[in-house]
PDB file of C-alpha atoms in Angstrom:
ATOM      1  CA  MET A   1      -4.188 -18.367  -8.541  1.00  0.00           C
ATOM      2  CA  SER A   2      -3.939 -15.433  -6.026  1.00  0.00           C
ATOM      3  CA  THR A   3      -6.139 -15.413  -3.185  1.00  0.00           C
ATOM      4  CA  PRO A   4      -9.276 -12.510  -3.580  1.00  0.00           C
ATOM      5  CA  VAL A   5      -8.633  -9.628  -1.733  1.00  0.00           C
ATOM      6  CA  ALA A   6     -11.468  -8.853   0.555  1.00  0.00           C
ATOM      7  CA  PRO A   7     -13.231  -5.459  -0.475  1.00  0.00           C
ATOM      8  CA  LEU A   8     -12.699  -2.402   1.662  1.00  0.00           C
ATOM      9  CA  TYR A   9     -15.871  -1.221   3.783  1.00  0.00           C
ATOM     10  CA  PRO A  10     -17.198   2.560   2.303  1.00  0.00           C
ATOM     11  CA  VAL A  11     -16.871   3.662   5.934  1.00  0.00           C
ATOM     12  CA  MET A  12     -13.037   3.190   5.468  1.00  0.00           C
ATOM     13  CA  TYR A  13     -12.731   5.665   2.750  1.00  0.00           C
ATOM     14  CA  GLU A  14     -15.611   7.674   2.395  1.00  0.00           C
ATOM     15  CA  GLY A  15     -14.078  10.354   4.859  1.00  0.00           C
ATOM     16  CA  LEU A  16     -11.125  10.907   3.160  1.00  0.00           C
ATOM     17  CA  VAL A  17     -12.544  10.964  -0.440  1.00  0.00           C
ATOM     18  CA  ARG A  18     -15.116  13.650   1.102  1.00  0.00           C
ATOM     19  CA  ALA A  19     -12.334  15.436   1.994  1.00  0.00           C
ATOM     20  CA  ALA A  20     -10.394  15.516  -1.146  1.00  0.00           C
ATOM     21  CA  LEU A  21     -13.533  16.807  -2.714  1.00  0.00           C
ATOM     22  CA  LEU A  22     -13.782  19.321  -0.237  1.00  0.00           C
ATOM     23  CA  GLU A  23     -10.103  20.374  -0.813  1.00  0.00           C
ATOM     24  CA  ASP A  24     -10.807  20.579  -4.617  1.00  0.00           C
ATOM     25  CA  LEU A  25     -14.238  22.138  -4.617  1.00  0.00           C
ATOM     26  CA  GLY A  26     -13.294  24.977  -2.098  1.00  0.00           C
ATOM     27  CA  ARG A  27     -15.806  27.509  -0.749  1.00  0.00           C
ATOM     28  CA  ALA A  28     -17.082  28.161  -4.441  1.00  0.00           C
ATOM     29  CA  GLY A  29     -17.423  24.640  -5.832  1.00  0.00           C
ATOM     30  CA  ASP A  30     -16.332  23.941  -9.709  1.00  0.00           C
ATOM     31  CA  VAL A  31     -16.533  27.477 -11.299  1.00  0.00           C
ATOM     32  CA  THR A  32     -15.141  26.325 -14.358  1.00  0.00           C
ATOM     33  CA  ALA A  33     -18.189  23.430 -14.938  1.00  0.00           C
ATOM     34  CA  ASP A  34     -20.813  25.927 -13.668  1.00  0.00           C
ATOM     35  CA  ALA A  35     -19.632  28.365 -16.065  1.00  0.00           C
ATOM     36  CA  CYS A  36     -19.378  26.464 -18.937  1.00  0.00           C
ATOM     37  CA  ILE A  37     -21.649  23.635 -18.947  1.00  0.00           C
ATOM     38  CA  PRO A  38     -25.396  23.742 -18.924  1.00  0.00           C
ATOM     39  CA  VAL A  39     -26.936  22.192 -16.044  1.00  0.00           C
ATOM     40  CA  GLU A  40     -28.603  19.610 -18.178  1.00  0.00           C
ATOM     41  CA  THR A  41     -25.878  18.561 -20.069  1.00  0.00           C
ATOM     42  CA  GLN A  42     -25.511  14.731 -20.000  1.00  0.00           C
ATOM     43  CA  ALA A  43     -22.302  12.852 -20.608  1.00  0.00           C
ATOM     44  CA  ARG A  44     -21.051   9.182 -20.819  1.00  0.00           C
ATOM     45  CA  ALA A  45     -17.089   9.036 -19.771  1.00  0.00           C
ATOM     46  CA  LEU A  46     -14.849   6.126 -19.835  1.00  0.00           C
ATOM     47  CA  PHE A  47     -11.485   5.509 -17.318  1.00  0.00           C
ATOM     48  CA  GLN A  48      -9.385   4.037 -19.431  1.00  0.00           C
ATOM     49  CA  ALA A  49      -5.482   2.606 -18.685  1.00  0.00           C
ATOM     50  CA  ARG A  50      -2.783   4.598 -20.430  1.00  0.00           C
ATOM     51  CA  HIS A  51      -0.168   1.625 -19.958  1.00  0.00           C
ATOM     52  CA  ALA A  52      -0.454  -1.771 -18.551  1.00  0.00           C
ATOM     53  CA  GLY A  53      -0.677  -2.837 -14.979  1.00  0.00           C
ATOM     54  CA  VAL A  54      -2.645  -3.830 -12.082  1.00  0.00           C
ATOM     55  CA  VAL A  55      -6.262  -2.187 -11.218  1.00  0.00           C
ATOM     56  CA  ALA A  56      -7.052  -1.216  -7.467  1.00  0.00           C
ATOM     57  CA  GLY A  57      -9.123   1.443  -5.445  1.00  0.00           C
ATOM     58  CA  LEU A  58     -12.078   1.445  -7.898  1.00  0.00           C
ATOM     59  CA  ALA A  59     -14.597   1.424  -5.139  1.00  0.00           C
ATOM     60  CA  PRO A  60     -13.196   4.608  -3.473  1.00  0.00           C
ATOM     61  CA  ALA A  61     -11.992   6.573  -6.448  1.00  0.00           C
ATOM     62  CA  LEU A  62     -15.580   6.169  -7.992  1.00  0.00           C
ATOM     63  CA  SER A  63     -17.226   7.013  -4.788  1.00  0.00           C
ATOM     64  CA  ALA A  64     -16.363  10.644  -5.635  1.00  0.00           C
ATOM     65  CA  PHE A  65     -19.169  11.011  -8.092  1.00  0.00           C
ATOM     66  CA  SER A  66     -21.683   9.141  -6.172  1.00  0.00           C
ATOM     67  CA  LEU A  67     -20.929  11.738  -3.110  1.00  0.00           C
ATOM     68  CA  LEU A  68     -21.168  14.674  -5.655  1.00  0.00           C
ATOM     69  CA  ASP A  69     -24.275  13.302  -7.584  1.00  0.00           C
ATOM     70  CA  PRO A  70     -26.043   9.835  -6.211  1.00  0.00           C
ATOM     71  CA  SER A  71     -28.028   9.850  -9.287  1.00  0.00           C
ATOM     72  CA  LEU A  72     -24.824   9.220 -11.414  1.00  0.00           C
ATOM     73  CA  SER A  73     -24.752   5.828 -13.162  1.00  0.00           C
ATOM     74  CA  VAL A  74     -21.220   4.505 -11.956  1.00  0.00           C
ATOM     75  CA  ARG A  75     -19.925   0.808 -13.500  1.00  0.00           C
ATOM     76  CA  THR A  76     -16.957  -0.785 -13.184  1.00  0.00           C
ATOM     77  CA  LEU A  77     -15.792  -2.939 -16.188  1.00  0.00           C
ATOM     78  CA  VAL A  78     -13.164  -4.947 -14.269  1.00  0.00           C
ATOM     79  CA  ALA A  79     -12.530  -5.931 -10.573  1.00  0.00           C
ATOM     80  CA  ASP A  80      -9.545  -4.771  -8.529  1.00  0.00           C
ATOM     81  CA  GLY A  81      -6.729  -6.941  -9.152  1.00  0.00           C
ATOM     82  CA  ALA A  82      -7.335  -7.276 -12.911  1.00  0.00           C
ATOM     83  CA  HIS A  83      -4.267  -6.934 -15.157  1.00  0.00           C
ATOM     84  CA  VAL A  84      -4.887  -4.563 -17.507  1.00  0.00           C
ATOM     85  CA  ALA A  85      -3.824  -3.574 -21.273  1.00  0.00           C
ATOM     86  CA  PRO A  86      -2.893  -0.084 -22.687  1.00  0.00           C
ATOM     87  CA  GLY A  87      -6.300   1.644 -23.913  1.00  0.00           C
ATOM     88  CA  GLN A  88      -8.349  -0.802 -21.756  1.00  0.00           C
ATOM     89  CA  ALA A  89     -11.404   0.567 -20.056  1.00  0.00           C
ATOM     90  CA  VAL A  90     -11.519   0.013 -16.491  1.00  0.00           C
ATOM     91  CA  ALA A  91     -14.979   1.926 -15.594  1.00  0.00           C
ATOM     92  CA  VAL A  92     -17.857   4.151 -17.085  1.00  0.00           C
ATOM     93  CA  VAL A  93     -19.622   6.988 -15.236  1.00  0.00           C
ATOM     94  CA  GLU A  94     -22.999   8.402 -16.929  1.00  0.00           C
ATOM     95  CA  GLY A  95     -25.176  11.212 -15.911  1.00  0.00           C
ATOM     96  CA  ALA A  96     -24.901  14.544 -15.220  1.00  0.00           C
ATOM     97  CA  ALA A  97     -21.935  16.439 -16.842  1.00  0.00           C
ATOM     98  CA  ARG A  98     -21.047  18.719 -14.247  1.00  0.00           C
ATOM     99  CA  PRO A  99     -20.467  16.434 -11.409  1.00  0.00           C
ATOM    100  CA  ILE A 100     -18.373  14.024 -13.539  1.00  0.00           C
ATOM    101  CA  LEU A 101     -16.300  17.013 -14.271  1.00  0.00           C
ATOM    102  CA  SER A 102     -16.124  18.157 -10.521  1.00  0.00           C
ATOM    103  CA  GLY A 103     -15.071  14.475  -9.116  1.00  0.00           C
ATOM    104  CA  GLU A 104     -12.619  13.831 -11.854  1.00  0.00           C
ATOM    105  CA  ARG A 105      -9.384  14.660 -10.706  1.00  0.00           C
ATOM    106  CA  THR A 106     -10.349  13.154  -7.140  1.00  0.00           C
ATOM    107  CA  ALA A 107     -11.214   9.887  -8.639  1.00  0.00           C
ATOM    108  CA  LEU A 108      -7.887   9.854 -10.803  1.00  0.00           C
ATOM    109  CA  ASN A 109      -5.771  10.982  -8.349  1.00  0.00           C
ATOM    110  CA  LEU A 110      -6.836   8.083  -5.774  1.00  0.00           C
ATOM    111  CA  LEU A 111      -6.887   5.432  -8.563  1.00  0.00           C
ATOM    112  CA  GLY A 112      -3.702   6.408 -10.334  1.00  0.00           C
ATOM    113  CA  ARG A 113      -1.984   6.166  -6.956  1.00  0.00           C
ATOM    114  CA  LEU A 114      -3.282   2.622  -5.577  1.00  0.00           C
ATOM    115  CA  CYS A 115      -3.156   1.223  -9.190  1.00  0.00           C
ATOM    116  CA  GLY A 116       0.687   2.230  -9.065  1.00  0.00           C
ATOM    117  CA  ILE A 117       1.284   0.656  -5.885  1.00  0.00           C
ATOM    118  CA  ALA A 118      -0.595  -2.610  -7.077  1.00  0.00           C
ATOM    119  CA  SER A 119       1.100  -2.813 -10.059  1.00  0.00           C
ATOM    120  CA  LYS A 120       4.391  -2.564  -8.317  1.00  0.00           C
ATOM    121  CA  THR A 121       3.807  -4.954  -5.836  1.00  0.00           C
ATOM    122  CA  ALA A 122       2.677  -7.454  -8.474  1.00  0.00           C
ATOM    123  CA  GLU A 123       5.838  -7.051 -10.533  1.00  0.00           C
ATOM    124  CA  LEU A 124       7.958  -7.584  -7.153  1.00  0.00           C
ATOM    125  CA  VAL A 125       6.122 -10.700  -6.401  1.00  0.00           C
ATOM    126  CA  ARG A 126       6.614 -11.998  -9.433  1.00  0.00           C
ATOM    127  CA  ALA A 127      10.082 -11.257  -9.252  1.00  0.00           C
ATOM    128  CA  ILE A 128      10.548 -13.567  -6.313  1.00  0.00           C
ATOM    129  CA  GLU A 129       8.131 -16.185  -7.299  1.00  0.00           C
ATOM    130  CA  GLY A 130       9.047 -19.669  -5.913  1.00  0.00           C
ATOM    131  CA  THR A 131      11.656 -18.491  -3.083  1.00  0.00           C
ATOM    132  CA  GLY A 132       8.856 -18.674  -0.410  1.00  0.00           C
ATOM    133  CA  ALA A 133       9.759 -14.924   0.519  1.00  0.00           C
ATOM    134  CA  HIS A 134       7.003 -12.460   0.962  1.00  0.00           C
ATOM    135  CA  VAL A 135       6.465  -8.888  -0.252  1.00  0.00           C
ATOM    136  CA  VAL A 136       5.530  -6.330   2.711  1.00  0.00           C
ATOM    137  CA  CYS A 137       4.832  -2.538   3.020  1.00  0.00           C
ATOM    138  CA  THR A 138       5.398  -0.481   5.800  1.00  0.00           C
ATOM    139  CA  ARG A 139       4.181   2.637   7.763  1.00  0.00           C
ATOM    140  CA  LYS A 140       5.566   4.870   5.339  1.00  0.00           C
ATOM    141  CA  THR A 141       2.758   6.087   3.686  1.00  0.00           C
ATOM    142  CA  THR A 142       0.760   8.903   2.508  1.00  0.00           C
ATOM    143  CA  PRO A 143      -1.160  10.576   5.660  1.00  0.00           C
ATOM    144  CA  GLY A 144      -4.566   9.760   5.609  1.00  0.00           C
ATOM    145  CA  LEU A 145      -4.167   6.899   2.766  1.00  0.00           C
ATOM    146  CA  ARG A 146      -2.637   4.339   4.920  1.00  0.00           C
ATOM    147  CA  ALA A 147      -5.612   2.068   4.894  1.00  0.00           C
ATOM    148  CA  LEU A 148      -6.150   2.261   0.914  1.00  0.00           C
ATOM    149  CA  GLU A 149      -2.445   2.100   0.138  1.00  0.00           C
ATOM    150  CA  LYS A 150      -2.106  -1.049   2.135  1.00  0.00           C
ATOM    151  CA  TYR A 151      -5.114  -2.491   0.682  1.00  0.00           C
ATOM    152  CA  ALA A 152      -3.625  -1.765  -2.731  1.00  0.00           C
ATOM    153  CA  VAL A 153      -0.427  -3.580  -1.957  1.00  0.00           C
ATOM    154  CA  ARG A 154      -2.703  -6.592  -1.092  1.00  0.00           C
ATOM    155  CA  VAL A 155      -4.421  -6.388  -4.273  1.00  0.00           C
ATOM    156  CA  GLY A 156      -1.181  -6.620  -6.007  1.00  0.00           C
ATOM    157  CA  GLY A 157      -0.082  -9.870  -4.141  1.00  0.00           C
ATOM    158  CA  GLY A 158       1.903  -8.671  -1.101  1.00  0.00           C
ATOM    159  CA  SER A 159       1.159  -8.619   2.856  1.00  0.00           C
ATOM    160  CA  ASN A 160       0.882  -5.766   5.127  1.00  0.00           C
ATOM    161  CA  HIS A 161       3.142  -5.040   7.863  1.00  0.00           C
ATOM    162  CA  ARG A 162       1.848  -3.332  10.940  1.00  0.00           C
ATOM    163  CA  PHE A 163      -0.796  -0.375  10.407  1.00  0.00           C
ATOM    164  CA  GLY A 164       0.401   1.699  13.141  1.00  0.00           C
ATOM    165  CA  LEU A 165       2.137   1.960  16.484  1.00  0.00           C
ATOM    166  CA  ASP A 166      -0.876   0.033  18.400  1.00  0.00           C
ATOM    167  CA  ASP A 167      -0.986  -3.578  16.599  1.00  0.00           C
ATOM    168  CA  ALA A 168       2.862  -4.850  17.088  1.00  0.00           C
ATOM    169  CA  VAL A 169       5.862  -3.914  19.022  1.00  0.00           C
ATOM    170  CA  LEU A 170       8.795  -3.053  16.636  1.00  0.00           C
ATOM    171  CA  ILE A 171      12.000  -2.223  18.716  1.00  0.00           C
ATOM    172  CA  LYS A 172      14.625  -0.070  16.316  1.00  0.00           C
ATOM    173  CA  ASP A 173      17.763   1.524  17.254  1.00  0.00           C
ATOM    174  CA  ASN A 174      16.434   4.783  18.902  1.00  0.00           C
ATOM    175  CA  HIS A 175      14.249   2.739  21.077  1.00  0.00           C
ATOM    176  CA  LEU A 176      17.415   0.631  22.182  1.00  0.00           C
ATOM    177  CA  VAL A 177      19.633   3.916  22.613  1.00  0.00           C
ATOM    178  CA  ALA A 178      16.437   5.249  24.863  1.00  0.00           C
ATOM    179  CA  ALA A 179      15.826   2.327  26.825  1.00  0.00           C
ATOM    180  CA  GLY A 180      19.180   1.216  27.772  1.00  0.00           C
ATOM    181  CA  GLY A 181      20.278  -1.717  25.505  1.00  0.00           C
ATOM    182  CA  LEU A 182      18.870  -4.656  23.894  1.00  0.00           C
ATOM    183  CA  ARG A 183      18.165  -7.004  26.627  1.00  0.00           C
ATOM    184  CA  ALA A 184      16.857  -4.527  28.801  1.00  0.00           C
ATOM    185  CA  THR A 185      14.793  -3.321  26.047  1.00  0.00           C
ATOM    186  CA  VAL A 186      13.221  -6.809  25.113  1.00  0.00           C
ATOM    187  CA  GLU A 187      12.453  -7.762  28.899  1.00  0.00           C
ATOM    188  CA  ARG A 188      10.573  -4.664  29.684  1.00  0.00           C
ATOM    189  CA  ALA A 189       8.305  -4.843  26.153  1.00  0.00           C
ATOM    190  CA  ARG A 190       7.902  -8.380  26.890  1.00  0.00           C
ATOM    191  CA  ALA A 191       6.792  -7.702  30.513  1.00  0.00           C
ATOM    192  CA  HIS A 192       4.452  -4.857  29.122  1.00  0.00           C
ATOM    193  CA  VAL A 193       2.557  -6.118  26.283  1.00  0.00           C
ATOM    194  CA  GLY A 194      -0.054  -9.374  26.349  1.00  0.00           C
ATOM    195  CA  HIS A 195       0.255 -12.538  24.943  1.00  0.00           C
ATOM    196  CA  MET A 196      -1.024 -11.539  21.654  1.00  0.00           C
ATOM    197  CA  VAL A 197       1.197  -8.809  20.659  1.00  0.00           C
ATOM    198  CA  LYS A 198       4.211  -9.748  18.697  1.00  0.00           C
ATOM    199  CA  ILE A 199       7.647  -8.499  19.517  1.00  0.00           C
ATOM    200  CA  GLU A 200      10.202  -7.627  16.436  1.00  0.00           C
ATOM    201  CA  VAL A 201      13.534  -6.266  16.864  1.00  0.00           C
ATOM    202  CA  GLU A 202      15.765  -4.584  14.461  1.00  0.00           C
ATOM    203  CA  VAL A 203      19.377  -5.419  14.371  1.00  0.00           C
ATOM    204  CA  ASP A 204      22.266  -4.180  11.975  1.00  0.00           C
ATOM    205  CA  THR A 205      25.085  -6.601  12.760  1.00  0.00           C
ATOM    206  CA  LEU A 206      25.415 -10.596  13.505  1.00  0.00           C
ATOM    207  CA  ALA A 207      26.909  -9.677  16.766  1.00  0.00           C
ATOM    208  CA  GLN A 208      23.286  -7.920  17.579  1.00  0.00           C
ATOM    209  CA  LEU A 209      21.551 -11.205  16.230  1.00  0.00           C
ATOM    210  CA  GLU A 210      23.522 -13.854  18.091  1.00  0.00           C
ATOM    211  CA  GLU A 211      22.513 -11.631  21.270  1.00  0.00           C
ATOM    212  CA  LEU A 212      18.839 -11.443  20.302  1.00  0.00           C
ATOM    213  CA  LEU A 213      18.324 -15.144  19.878  1.00  0.00           C
ATOM    214  CA  THR A 214      18.718 -15.489  23.627  1.00  0.00           C
ATOM    215  CA  LEU A 215      15.765 -13.223  23.883  1.00  0.00           C
ATOM    216  CA  PRO A 216      12.152 -13.997  23.850  1.00  0.00           C
ATOM    217  CA  VAL A 217      11.038 -12.118  20.601  1.00  0.00           C
ATOM    218  CA  ASP A 218       9.043 -13.319  17.600  1.00  0.00           C
ATOM    219  CA  ALA A 219      10.840 -11.949  14.543  1.00  0.00           C
ATOM    220  CA  VAL A 220      13.798  -9.857  13.674  1.00  0.00           C
ATOM    221  CA  LEU A 221      14.421  -6.975  11.247  1.00  0.00           C
ATOM    222  CA  LEU A 222      17.493  -7.579   9.489  1.00  0.00           C
ATOM    223  CA  ASP A 223      18.265  -3.584   8.679  1.00  0.00           C
ATOM    224  CA  ASN A 224      20.706  -2.999   5.519  1.00  0.00           C
ATOM    225  CA  MET A 225      22.549  -6.387   5.110  1.00  0.00           C
ATOM    226  CA  THR A 226      24.128  -7.669   1.749  1.00  0.00           C
ATOM    227  CA  PRO A 227      22.503 -10.972   0.260  1.00  0.00           C
ATOM    228  CA  ALA A 228      25.815 -12.756   1.762  1.00  0.00           C
ATOM    229  CA  THR A 229      25.037 -11.571   5.517  1.00  0.00           C
ATOM    230  CA  LEU A 230      21.425 -11.907   5.161  1.00  0.00           C
ATOM    231  CA  ARG A 231      22.169 -15.677   4.260  1.00  0.00           C
ATOM    232  CA  GLN A 232      24.623 -15.813   7.288  1.00  0.00           C
ATOM    233  CA  ALA A 233      21.641 -14.279   9.581  1.00  0.00           C
ATOM    234  CA  VAL A 234      18.889 -16.720   8.086  1.00  0.00           C
ATOM    235  CA  ASP A 235      21.107 -19.842   8.716  1.00  0.00           C
ATOM    236  CA  MET A 236      21.928 -18.564  12.485  1.00  0.00           C
ATOM    237  CA  VAL A 237      18.290 -17.974  12.935  1.00  0.00           C
ATOM    238  CA  ALA A 238      17.637 -21.277  11.698  1.00  0.00           C
ATOM    239  CA  GLY A 239      13.880 -20.808  11.537  1.00  0.00           C
ATOM    240  CA  ARG A 240      13.668 -20.112  15.270  1.00  0.00           C
ATOM    241  CA  LEU A 241      12.015 -16.269  14.169  1.00  0.00           C
ATOM    242  CA  ILE A 242      10.708 -14.715  11.322  1.00  0.00           C
ATOM    243  CA  THR A 243      13.402 -12.828   9.562  1.00  0.00           C
ATOM    244  CA  GLU A 244      12.663  -9.503   7.731  1.00  0.00           C
ATOM    245  CA  ALA A 245      15.082  -8.095   5.281  1.00  0.00           C
ATOM    246  CA  SER A 246      14.981  -4.152   4.918  1.00  0.00           C
ATOM    247  CA  GLY A 247      16.789  -1.233   3.644  1.00  0.00           C
ATOM    248  CA  GLY A 248      17.778  -0.541   0.213  1.00  0.00           C
ATOM    249  CA  ILE A 249      16.197  -3.075  -1.653  1.00  0.00           C
ATOM    250  CA  THR A 250      15.131  -2.222  -5.167  1.00  0.00           C
ATOM    251  CA  PRO A 251      13.468  -4.362  -8.116  1.00  0.00           C
ATOM    252  CA  GLU A 252      16.860  -5.186  -9.612  1.00  0.00           C
ATOM    253  CA  THR A 253      18.199  -6.770  -6.176  1.00  0.00           C
ATOM    254  CA  VAL A 254      14.857  -8.315  -4.523  1.00  0.00           C
ATOM    255  CA  ARG A 255      15.358 -11.652  -6.040  1.00  0.00           C
ATOM    256  CA  ALA A 256      19.045 -12.082  -4.555  1.00  0.00           C
ATOM    257  CA  VAL A 257      17.244 -10.776  -1.524  1.00  0.00           C
ATOM    258  CA  ALA A 258      14.405 -13.507  -1.360  1.00  0.00           C
ATOM    259  CA  GLU A 259      17.102 -16.549  -2.212  1.00  0.00           C
ATOM    260  CA  THR A 260      18.911 -15.808   0.919  1.00  0.00           C
ATOM    261  CA  GLY A 261      15.909 -17.938   2.769  1.00  0.00           C
ATOM    262  CA  VAL A 262      14.218 -14.426   4.461  1.00  0.00           C
ATOM    263  CA  THR A 263      10.724 -14.945   5.562  1.00  0.00           C
ATOM    264  CA  LEU A 264       9.814 -10.922   4.359  1.00  0.00           C
ATOM    265  CA  ILE A 265      11.249  -8.481   2.395  1.00  0.00           C
ATOM    266  CA  SER A 266       9.544  -4.838   3.541  1.00  0.00           C
ATOM    267  CA  LEU A 267       9.573  -1.878   0.934  1.00  0.00           C
ATOM    268  CA  GLY A 268       9.008   1.495   2.171  1.00  0.00           C
ATOM    269  CA  TRP A 269       9.379   2.910  -1.523  1.00  0.00           C
ATOM    270  CA  LEU A 270       6.471   0.882  -2.554  1.00  0.00           C
ATOM    271  CA  THR A 271       4.007   3.082  -0.814  1.00  0.00           C
ATOM    272  CA  HIS A 272       5.809   6.494  -0.162  1.00  0.00           C
ATOM    273  CA  SER A 273       7.549   6.775  -3.864  1.00  0.00           C
ATOM    274  CA  VAL A 274       6.062   4.586  -6.310  1.00  0.00           C
ATOM    275  CA  THR A 275       5.430   5.952  -9.638  1.00  0.00           C
ATOM    276  CA  ASN A 276       1.745   7.025 -10.044  1.00  0.00           C
ATOM    277  CA  PHE A 277      -0.013   4.683 -12.758  1.00  0.00           C
ATOM    278  CA  ASP A 278      -1.555   6.710 -15.736  1.00  0.00           C
ATOM    279  CA  ILE A 279      -5.395   6.398 -16.237  1.00  0.00           C
ATOM    280  CA  GLY A 280      -7.506   8.906 -18.196  1.00  0.00           C
ATOM    281  CA  LEU A 281     -11.047   9.957 -18.117  1.00  0.00           C
ATOM    282  CA  ASP A 282     -12.353  10.838 -21.394  1.00  0.00           C
ATOM    283  CA  PHE A 283     -15.768  11.986 -22.418  1.00  0.00           C
ATOM    284  CA  GLU A 284     -17.584  10.031 -25.312  1.00  0.00           C
ATOM    285  CA  SER A 285     -20.409  11.930 -27.589  1.00  0.00           C
ATOM    286  CA  LEU A 286     -23.784  10.965 -26.527  1.00  0.00           C
TER     287      LEU A 286
END
């Protein structure tokens, strides 16, 4: 059984949901709903999954309705992390029809994106089950949505890489060029950061890895290596560092990568190119 994921505090998403609503409502509000729907009209609307997957992001998505009209009744029918079947209802909104219609697209945009990320993460986690490797996301997130997208990865059973530039050192090829080589860069980084800050270095070859193993680092990012080369790298590290495989990994190759013995498998496309999960909001007759 997977460990429940701690929910997000409203303060972590209300600002971005508010911004999304303002973007949609513009300067004049929802002119379609205001023109067509009498103000007293009541409605009941169901969020329904159009195909199977994992639900994530119900609280931020549904907060769109509460921000527009606090009197609306908003109920979840499943919890984040639930595996749902096609046609299954996941939430219901009841009350004045106008604000339900006005919040519909913002709520669906958020829910579809986050469910898509959680569903694909869960698929990858299942694919590498039993190997000991962990699926992790990257900083390749939608601007403004990082906290939510990384939350969706956790809901799907994955783990998070660093959240930003300020929570760990990750030395990549451009850093090495700018700073004057591997040893000088690592030694400068270690002298600069505190004892709580981890240092990871990206390497492209086994020769670079051999040099890195003589330096004071915590993790190595093995970039764009074949499974055979990854296996050699893991043998060289021999448990002394956290090993992370990255670059060009797909659902079709992820199992082979995991079986090399790497600790982490990072996938940028998990948050920047994942397919949206199809969820609809359908009004029912009262």
